[in-house]
mmCIF file of C-alpha atoms in Angstrom:
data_model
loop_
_atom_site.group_PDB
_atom_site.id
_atom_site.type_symbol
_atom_site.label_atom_id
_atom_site.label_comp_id
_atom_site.label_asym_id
_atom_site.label_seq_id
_atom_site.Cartn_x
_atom_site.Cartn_y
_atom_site.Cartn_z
ATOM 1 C CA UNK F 15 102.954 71.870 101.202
ATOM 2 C CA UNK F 16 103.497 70.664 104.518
ATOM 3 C CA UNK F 17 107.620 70.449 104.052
ATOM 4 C CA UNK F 18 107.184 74.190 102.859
ATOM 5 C CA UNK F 19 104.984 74.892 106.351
ATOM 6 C CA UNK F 20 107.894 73.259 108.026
ATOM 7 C CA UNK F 21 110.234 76.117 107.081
ATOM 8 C CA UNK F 22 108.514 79.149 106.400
ATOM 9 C CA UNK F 23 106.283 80.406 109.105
ATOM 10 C CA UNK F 24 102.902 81.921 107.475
ATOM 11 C CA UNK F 25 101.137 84.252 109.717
ATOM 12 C CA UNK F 26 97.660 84.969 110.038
ATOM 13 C CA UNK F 27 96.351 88.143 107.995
ATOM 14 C CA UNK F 28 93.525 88.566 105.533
ATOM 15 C CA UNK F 29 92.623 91.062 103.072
ATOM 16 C CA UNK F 30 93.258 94.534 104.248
ATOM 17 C CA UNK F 31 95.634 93.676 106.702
ATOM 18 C CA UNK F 32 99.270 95.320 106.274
ATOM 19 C CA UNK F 33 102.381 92.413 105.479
ATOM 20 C CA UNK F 34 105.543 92.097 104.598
ATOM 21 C CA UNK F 35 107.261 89.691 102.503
ATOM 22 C CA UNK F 36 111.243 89.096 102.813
ATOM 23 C CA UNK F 37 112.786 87.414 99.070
ATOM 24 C CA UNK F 38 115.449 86.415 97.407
ATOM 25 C CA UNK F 39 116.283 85.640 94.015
ATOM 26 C CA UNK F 40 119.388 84.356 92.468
ATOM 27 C CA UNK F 41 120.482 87.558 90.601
ATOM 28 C CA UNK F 42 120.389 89.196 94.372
ATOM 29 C CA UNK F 43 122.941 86.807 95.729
ATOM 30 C CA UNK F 44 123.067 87.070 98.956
ATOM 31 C CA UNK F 45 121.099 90.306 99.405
ATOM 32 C CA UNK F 46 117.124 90.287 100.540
ATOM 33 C CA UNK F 47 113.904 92.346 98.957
ATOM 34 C CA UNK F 48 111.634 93.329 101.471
ATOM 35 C CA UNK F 49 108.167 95.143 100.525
ATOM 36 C CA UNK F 50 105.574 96.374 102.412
ATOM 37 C CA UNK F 51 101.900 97.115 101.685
ATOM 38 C CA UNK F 52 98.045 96.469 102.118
ATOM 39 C CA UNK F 53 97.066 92.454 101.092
ATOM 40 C CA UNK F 54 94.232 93.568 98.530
ATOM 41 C CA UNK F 55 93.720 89.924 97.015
ATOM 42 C CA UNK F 56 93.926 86.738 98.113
ATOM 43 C CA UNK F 57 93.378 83.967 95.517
ATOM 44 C CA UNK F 58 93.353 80.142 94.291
ATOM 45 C CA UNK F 59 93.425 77.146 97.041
ATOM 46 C CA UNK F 60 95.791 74.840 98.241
ATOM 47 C CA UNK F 61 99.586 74.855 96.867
ATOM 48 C CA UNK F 62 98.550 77.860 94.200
ATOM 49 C CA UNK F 63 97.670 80.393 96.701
ATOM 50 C CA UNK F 64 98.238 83.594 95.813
ATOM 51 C CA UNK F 65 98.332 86.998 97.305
ATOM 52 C CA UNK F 66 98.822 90.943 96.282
ATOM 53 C CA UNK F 67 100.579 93.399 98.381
ATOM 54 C CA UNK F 68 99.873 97.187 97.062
ATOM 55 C CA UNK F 69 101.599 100.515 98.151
ATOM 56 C CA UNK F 70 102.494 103.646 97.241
ATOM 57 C CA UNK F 71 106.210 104.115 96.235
ATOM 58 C CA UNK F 72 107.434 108.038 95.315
ATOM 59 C CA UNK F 73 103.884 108.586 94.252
ATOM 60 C CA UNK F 74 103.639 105.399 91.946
ATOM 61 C CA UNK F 75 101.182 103.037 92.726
ATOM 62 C CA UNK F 76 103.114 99.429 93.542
ATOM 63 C CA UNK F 77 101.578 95.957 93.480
ATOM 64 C CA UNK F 78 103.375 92.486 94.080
ATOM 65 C CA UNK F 79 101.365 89.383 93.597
ATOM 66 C CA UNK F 80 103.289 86.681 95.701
ATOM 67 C CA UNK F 81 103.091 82.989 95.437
ATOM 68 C CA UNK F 82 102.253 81.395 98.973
ATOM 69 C CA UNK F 83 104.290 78.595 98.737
ATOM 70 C CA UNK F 84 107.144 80.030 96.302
ATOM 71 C CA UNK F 85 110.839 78.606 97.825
ATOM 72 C CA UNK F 86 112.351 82.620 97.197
ATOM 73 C CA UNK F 87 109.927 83.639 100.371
ATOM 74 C CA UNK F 88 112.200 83.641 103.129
ATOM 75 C CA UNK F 89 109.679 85.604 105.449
ATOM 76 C CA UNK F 90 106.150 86.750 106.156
ATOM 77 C CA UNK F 91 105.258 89.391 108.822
ATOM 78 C CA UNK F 92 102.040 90.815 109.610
ATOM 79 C CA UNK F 93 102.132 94.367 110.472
ATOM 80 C CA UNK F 94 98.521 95.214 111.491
ATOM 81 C CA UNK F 95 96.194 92.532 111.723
ATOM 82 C CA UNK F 96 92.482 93.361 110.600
ATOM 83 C CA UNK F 97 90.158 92.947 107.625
ATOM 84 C CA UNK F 98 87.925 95.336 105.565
ATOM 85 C CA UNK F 99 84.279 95.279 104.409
ATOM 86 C CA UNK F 100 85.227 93.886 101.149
ATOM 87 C CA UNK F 101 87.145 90.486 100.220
ATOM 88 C CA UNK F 102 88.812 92.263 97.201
ATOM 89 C CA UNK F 103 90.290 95.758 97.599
ATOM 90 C CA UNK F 104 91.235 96.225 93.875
ATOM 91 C CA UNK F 105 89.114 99.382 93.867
ATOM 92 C CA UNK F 106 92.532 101.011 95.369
ATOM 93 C CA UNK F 107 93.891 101.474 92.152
ATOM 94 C CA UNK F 108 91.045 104.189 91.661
ATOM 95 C CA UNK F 109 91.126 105.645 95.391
ATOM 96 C CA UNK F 110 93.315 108.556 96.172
ATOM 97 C CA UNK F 111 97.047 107.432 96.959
ATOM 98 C CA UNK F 112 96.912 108.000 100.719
ATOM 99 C CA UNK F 113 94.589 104.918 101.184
ATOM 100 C CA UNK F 114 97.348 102.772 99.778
ATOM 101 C CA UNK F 115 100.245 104.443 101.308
ATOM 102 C CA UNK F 116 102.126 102.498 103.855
ATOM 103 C CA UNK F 117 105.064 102.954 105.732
ATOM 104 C CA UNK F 118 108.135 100.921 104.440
ATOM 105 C CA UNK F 119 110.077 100.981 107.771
ATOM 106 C CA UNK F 120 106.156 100.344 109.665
ATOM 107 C CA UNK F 121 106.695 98.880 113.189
ATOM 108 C CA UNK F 122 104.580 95.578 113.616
ATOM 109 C CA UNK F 123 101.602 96.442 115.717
ATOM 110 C CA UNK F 124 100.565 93.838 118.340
ATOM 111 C CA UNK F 125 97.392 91.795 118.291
ATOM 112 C CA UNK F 126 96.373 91.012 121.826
ATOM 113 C CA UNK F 127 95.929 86.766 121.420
ATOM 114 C CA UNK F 128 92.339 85.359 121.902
ATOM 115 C CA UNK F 129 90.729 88.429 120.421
ATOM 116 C CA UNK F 130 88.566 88.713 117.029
ATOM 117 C CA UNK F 131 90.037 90.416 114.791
ATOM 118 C CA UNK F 132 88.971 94.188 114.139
ATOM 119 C CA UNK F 133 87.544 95.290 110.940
ATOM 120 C CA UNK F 134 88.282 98.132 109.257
ATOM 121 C CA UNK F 135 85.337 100.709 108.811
ATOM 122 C CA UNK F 136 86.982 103.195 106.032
ATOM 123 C CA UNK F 137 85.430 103.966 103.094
ATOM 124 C CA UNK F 138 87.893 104.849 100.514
ATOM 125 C CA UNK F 139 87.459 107.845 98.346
ATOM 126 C CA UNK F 140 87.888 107.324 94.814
ATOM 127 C CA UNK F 141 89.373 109.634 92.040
ATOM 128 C CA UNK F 142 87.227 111.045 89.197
ATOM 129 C CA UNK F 143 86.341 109.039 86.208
ATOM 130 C CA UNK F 144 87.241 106.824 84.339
ATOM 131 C CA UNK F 145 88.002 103.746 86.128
ATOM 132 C CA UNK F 146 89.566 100.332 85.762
ATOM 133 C CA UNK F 147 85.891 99.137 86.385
ATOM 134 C CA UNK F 148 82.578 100.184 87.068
ATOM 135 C CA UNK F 149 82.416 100.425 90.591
ATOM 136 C CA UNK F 150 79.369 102.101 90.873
ATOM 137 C CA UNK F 151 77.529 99.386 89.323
ATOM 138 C CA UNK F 152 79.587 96.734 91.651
ATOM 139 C CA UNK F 153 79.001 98.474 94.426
ATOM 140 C CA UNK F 154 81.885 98.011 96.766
ATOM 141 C CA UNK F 155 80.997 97.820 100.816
ATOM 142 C CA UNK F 156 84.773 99.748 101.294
ATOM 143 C CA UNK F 157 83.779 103.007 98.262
ATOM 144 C CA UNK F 158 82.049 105.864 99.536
ATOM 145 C CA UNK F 159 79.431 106.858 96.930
ATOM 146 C CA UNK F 160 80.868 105.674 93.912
ATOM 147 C CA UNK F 161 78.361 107.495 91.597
ATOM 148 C CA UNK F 162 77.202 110.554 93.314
ATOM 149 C CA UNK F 163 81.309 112.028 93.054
ATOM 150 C CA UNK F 164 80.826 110.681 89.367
ATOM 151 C CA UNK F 165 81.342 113.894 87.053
ATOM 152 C CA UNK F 166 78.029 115.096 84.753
ATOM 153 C CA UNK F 167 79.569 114.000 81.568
ATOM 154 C CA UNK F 168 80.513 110.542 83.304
ATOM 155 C CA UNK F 169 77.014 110.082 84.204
ATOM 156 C CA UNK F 170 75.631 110.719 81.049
ATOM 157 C CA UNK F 171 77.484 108.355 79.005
ATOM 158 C CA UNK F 172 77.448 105.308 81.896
ATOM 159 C CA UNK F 173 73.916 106.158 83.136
ATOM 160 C CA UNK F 174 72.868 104.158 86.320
ATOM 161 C CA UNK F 175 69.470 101.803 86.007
ATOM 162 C CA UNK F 176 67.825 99.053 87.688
ATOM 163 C CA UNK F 177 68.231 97.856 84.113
ATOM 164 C CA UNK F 178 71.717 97.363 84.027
ATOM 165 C CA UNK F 179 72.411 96.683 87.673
ATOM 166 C CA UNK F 180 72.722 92.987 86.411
ATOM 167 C CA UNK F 181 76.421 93.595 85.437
ATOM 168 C CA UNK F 182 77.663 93.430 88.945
ATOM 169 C CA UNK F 183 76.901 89.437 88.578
ATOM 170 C CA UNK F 184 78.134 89.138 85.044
ATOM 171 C CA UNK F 185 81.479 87.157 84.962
ATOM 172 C CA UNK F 186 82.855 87.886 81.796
ATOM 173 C CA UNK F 187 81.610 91.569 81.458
ATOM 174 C CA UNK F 188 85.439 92.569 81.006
ATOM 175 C CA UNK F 189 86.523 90.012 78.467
ATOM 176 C CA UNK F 190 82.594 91.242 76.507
ATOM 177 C CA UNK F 191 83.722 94.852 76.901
ATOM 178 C CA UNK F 192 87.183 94.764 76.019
ATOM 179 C CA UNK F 193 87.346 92.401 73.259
ATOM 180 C CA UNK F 194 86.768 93.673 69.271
ATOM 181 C CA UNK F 195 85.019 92.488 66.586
ATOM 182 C CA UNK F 196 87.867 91.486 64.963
ATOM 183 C CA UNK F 197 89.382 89.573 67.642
ATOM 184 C CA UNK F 198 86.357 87.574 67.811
ATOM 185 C CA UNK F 199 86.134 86.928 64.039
ATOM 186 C CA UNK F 200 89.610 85.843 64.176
ATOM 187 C CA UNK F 201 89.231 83.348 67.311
ATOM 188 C CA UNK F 202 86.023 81.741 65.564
ATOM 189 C CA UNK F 203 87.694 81.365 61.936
ATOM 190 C CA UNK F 204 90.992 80.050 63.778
ATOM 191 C CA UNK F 205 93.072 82.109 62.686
ATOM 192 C CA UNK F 206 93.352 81.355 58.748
ATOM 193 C CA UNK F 207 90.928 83.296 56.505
ATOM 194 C CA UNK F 208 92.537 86.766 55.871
ATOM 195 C CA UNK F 209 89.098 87.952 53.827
ATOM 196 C CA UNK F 210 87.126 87.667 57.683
ATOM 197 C CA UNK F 211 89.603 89.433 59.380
ATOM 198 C CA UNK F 212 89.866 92.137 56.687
ATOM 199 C CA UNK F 213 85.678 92.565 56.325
ATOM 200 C CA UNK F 214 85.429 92.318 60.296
ATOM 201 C CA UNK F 215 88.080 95.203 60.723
ATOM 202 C CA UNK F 216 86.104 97.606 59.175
ATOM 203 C CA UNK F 217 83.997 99.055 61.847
ATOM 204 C CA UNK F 218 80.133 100.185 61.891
ATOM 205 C CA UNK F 219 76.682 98.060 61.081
ATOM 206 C CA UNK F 220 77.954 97.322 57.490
ATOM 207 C CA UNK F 221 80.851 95.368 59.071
ATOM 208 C CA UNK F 222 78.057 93.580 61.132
ATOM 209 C CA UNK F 223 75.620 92.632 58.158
ATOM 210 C CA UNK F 224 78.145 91.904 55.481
ATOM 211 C CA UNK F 225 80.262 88.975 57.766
ATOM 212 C CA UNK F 226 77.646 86.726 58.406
ATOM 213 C CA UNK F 227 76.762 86.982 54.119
ATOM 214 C CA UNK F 228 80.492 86.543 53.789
ATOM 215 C CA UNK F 229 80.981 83.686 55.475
ATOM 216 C CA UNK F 230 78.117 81.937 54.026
ATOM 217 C CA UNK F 231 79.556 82.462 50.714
ATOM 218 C CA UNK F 232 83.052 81.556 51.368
ATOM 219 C CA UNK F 233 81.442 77.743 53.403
ATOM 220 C CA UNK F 234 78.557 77.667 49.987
ATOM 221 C CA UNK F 235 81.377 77.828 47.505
ATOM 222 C CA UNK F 236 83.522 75.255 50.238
ATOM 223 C CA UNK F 237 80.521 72.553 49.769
ATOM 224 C CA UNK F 238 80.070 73.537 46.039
ATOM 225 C CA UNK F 239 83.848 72.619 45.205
ATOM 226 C CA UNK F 240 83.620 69.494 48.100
ATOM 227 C CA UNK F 241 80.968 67.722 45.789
ATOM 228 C CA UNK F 242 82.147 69.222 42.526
ATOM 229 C CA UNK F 243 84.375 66.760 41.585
ATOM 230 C CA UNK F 244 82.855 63.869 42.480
ATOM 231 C CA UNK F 245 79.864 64.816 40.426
ATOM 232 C CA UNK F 246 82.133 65.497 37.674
ATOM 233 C CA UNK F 247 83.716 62.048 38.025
ATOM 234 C CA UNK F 248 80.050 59.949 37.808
ATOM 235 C CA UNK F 249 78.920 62.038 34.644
ATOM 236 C CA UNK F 250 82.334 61.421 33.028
ATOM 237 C CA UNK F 251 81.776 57.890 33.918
ATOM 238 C CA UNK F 252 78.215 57.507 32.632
ATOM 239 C CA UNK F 253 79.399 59.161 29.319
ATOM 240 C CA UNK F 254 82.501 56.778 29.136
ATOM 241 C CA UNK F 255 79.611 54.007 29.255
#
């Protein structure tokens, strides 16, 4: 890491600031990519350090996830120097395309040295219903009423309690939401019992009650034939006597 410090020069920004990142790749050859955007993540310590760059390309949303230390970085820059109100600004992806826009051919702006550095007030806007999560139940610092610009229907179907306000600490609330029955059937069985899979693919309660009863058979009739023989062996033997 410190041979890699040696020749790459990595600036100070954080997340919200604007970079850009200079590469090269082999199938290039001699040419250089350079892309420009907001730093919405910033993740893993130490030599796996990763970070995401986002902007907004010919109306397509664009994000680059670069490896800190990755040998095909021949140059950081950092354009505007300042943070947000949030450490992760993946709520973009669900605010209006102008607060991800940034100018490709942006002139760097100077940071007067000794100074803190600013943070960004804005409160992005973000587009109607569905989203990638449930920001409203997060609650972002950076998203500007989240569930009041949330459409009648939306708020029906995702209504907003002090119930479910847990969720914004639950860890695995994606993986619970967007994994099936069936996928979870199959991960438990390993992967080998074609009768689960087909019961748990049925969907509704009856898919629910009959697996558990299924299973119990197929592991009763496993034990049955695991002391079957054995048992047949010993009376054999007591009648051979």
């Amino acid at each position: 890491m410190l041979e890699r410090r040696m020749q790459l020069d990595v600036p100070e920004f954080y997340v919200g600031s604007i970079v850009a990142v200079t590469t090269t790749a082999a199938y290039l050859g001699a040419k250089e990519h350079r892309f420009v955007g907001i730093c919405i993540r910033r993740e893993k310590p130490g030599l796996l350090h990763q970070f995401t760059l986002r902007n907004v390309i010919d109306g397509q949303g664009v994000e680059v996830m670069y490896e800190l230390y990755n040998p095909t970085i021949r140059k950081i820059e950092t354009l505007k120097l300042e943070k947000r109100l949030d450490s992760d600004l993946s709520y973009l992806i669900d605010a209006h395309p102008e607060y991800s826009t940034v100018d490709p051919h942006m002139e760097p702006v100077a940071h007067p040295a000794g100074t803190p550095v600013p943070v960004n007030q804005m409160k992005v806007k973000l587009r109607p219903p569905p989203w990638t999560r449930r920001w409203e139940v997060i609650g972002p610092a950076g998203v500007a009423n989240a569930w009041e610009d949330a459409t009648p229907w939306y708020k029906r179907k995702f209504h907003k309690t002090k119930v479910n306000d847990y969720e914004k600490y639950d860890l695995i609330a994606a993986y619970r939401t967007g994994s099936t029955l069936e996928h979870e059937v199959y991960a438990q069985s390993g992967g080998g019992d074609a009768g689960v899979r087909a019961t748990a693919s049925r969907r509704g309660t009856h898919a629910q009650k009959d697996l558990p009863v299924r299973v119990g058979r197929q592991i009763d009739r496993g034990v049955f034939l695991l002391f079957s023989k054995p048992l047949f062996s010993l009376i054999s033997l007591m009648s051979c006597c």
